[in-house]
Amino acid sequence: MNNHIRRIEALEVSMSPPIGRTWHRVVQHVGQTRESAVAAHEAEHGAFGANDAVVLRRIVSPPH
């Protein structure tokens, strides 16, 4: 399991009372806008809900 997903799940469990919010991890690649990264994620996984939360991971340099 991806480390980020484990951290998000731990954050959700630690909420008191639980907020029941769905978290989405969006990766923004070099040269990609936030909006296009979110649109690509939604195209692949479906639209975000009104109360969903987003964790944006921005890649600042291409892999070497």
Coordinates of C-alpha atoms in Angstrom, one line a residue:
M1 CA 0.0 0.0 0.0
N2 CA 1.2 3.5 -0.9
N3 CA 2.7 5.3 2.1
H4 CA 0.6 8.4 1.3
I5 CA -2.6 6.4 1.4
R6 CA -1.6 5.0 4.8
R7 CA -1.0 8.5 6.1
I8 CA -4.3 9.7 4.8
E9 CA -6.1 6.8 6.4
A10 CA -4.4 7.4 9.7
L11 CA -5.4 11.1 9.5
E12 CA -9.0 10.0 8.9
V13 CA -9.0 7.6 11.8
S14 CA -7.5 10.2 14.1
M15 CA -10.4 12.7 13.5
S16 CA -12.7 12.9 16.5
P17 CA -15.5 12.7 15.7
P18 CA -14.8 11.1 12.3
I19 CA -15.8 13.5 9.6
G20 CA -16.6 10.8 7.0
R21 CA -14.8 12.7 4.3
T22 CA -13.3 11.0 1.2
W23 CA -9.7 12.0 0.5
H24 CA -8.2 12.1 -3.0
R25 CA -4.5 12.1 -3.8
V26 CA -3.8 14.1 -7.0
V27 CA -0.3 14.1 -8.5
Q28 CA 0.6 17.3 -10.4
H29 CA 3.5 16.6 -12.8
V30 CA 6.1 19.0 -14.1
G31 CA 4.5 21.4 -16.6
Q32 CA 1.0 20.5 -15.6
T33 CA -1.4 23.0 -14.0
R34 CA -3.4 22.2 -10.8
E35 CA -6.6 22.3 -12.8
S36 CA -5.4 19.9 -15.4
A37 CA -4.1 17.5 -12.8
V38 CA -7.5 17.5 -11.0
A39 CA -9.3 17.1 -14.3
A40 CA -7.1 14.1 -15.3
H41 CA -7.7 12.5 -11.8
E42 CA -11.5 13.1 -12.1
A43 CA -11.6 11.7 -15.6
E44 CA -9.9 8.5 -14.4
H45 CA -11.6 8.1 -11.0
G46 CA -14.8 10.1 -11.2
A47 CA -15.8 13.5 -10.0
F48 CA -15.1 14.7 -6.4
G49 CA -18.0 14.9 -4.0
A50 CA -19.0 18.2 -2.5
N51 CA -17.4 17.3 0.9
D52 CA -14.4 15.5 -0.5
A53 CA -10.9 16.6 0.3
V54 CA -7.9 16.7 -2.0
V55 CA -4.2 16.2 -1.2
L56 CA -2.2 17.6 -4.1
R57 CA 1.3 16.2 -4.6
R58 CA 3.3 18.5 -6.8
I59 CA 6.3 17.0 -8.6
V60 CA 8.9 19.8 -9.0
S61 CA 11.5 18.0 -11.1
P62 CA 11.4 15.1 -13.5
P63 CA 13.0 11.8 -12.4
H64 CA 16.7 11.5 -13.3

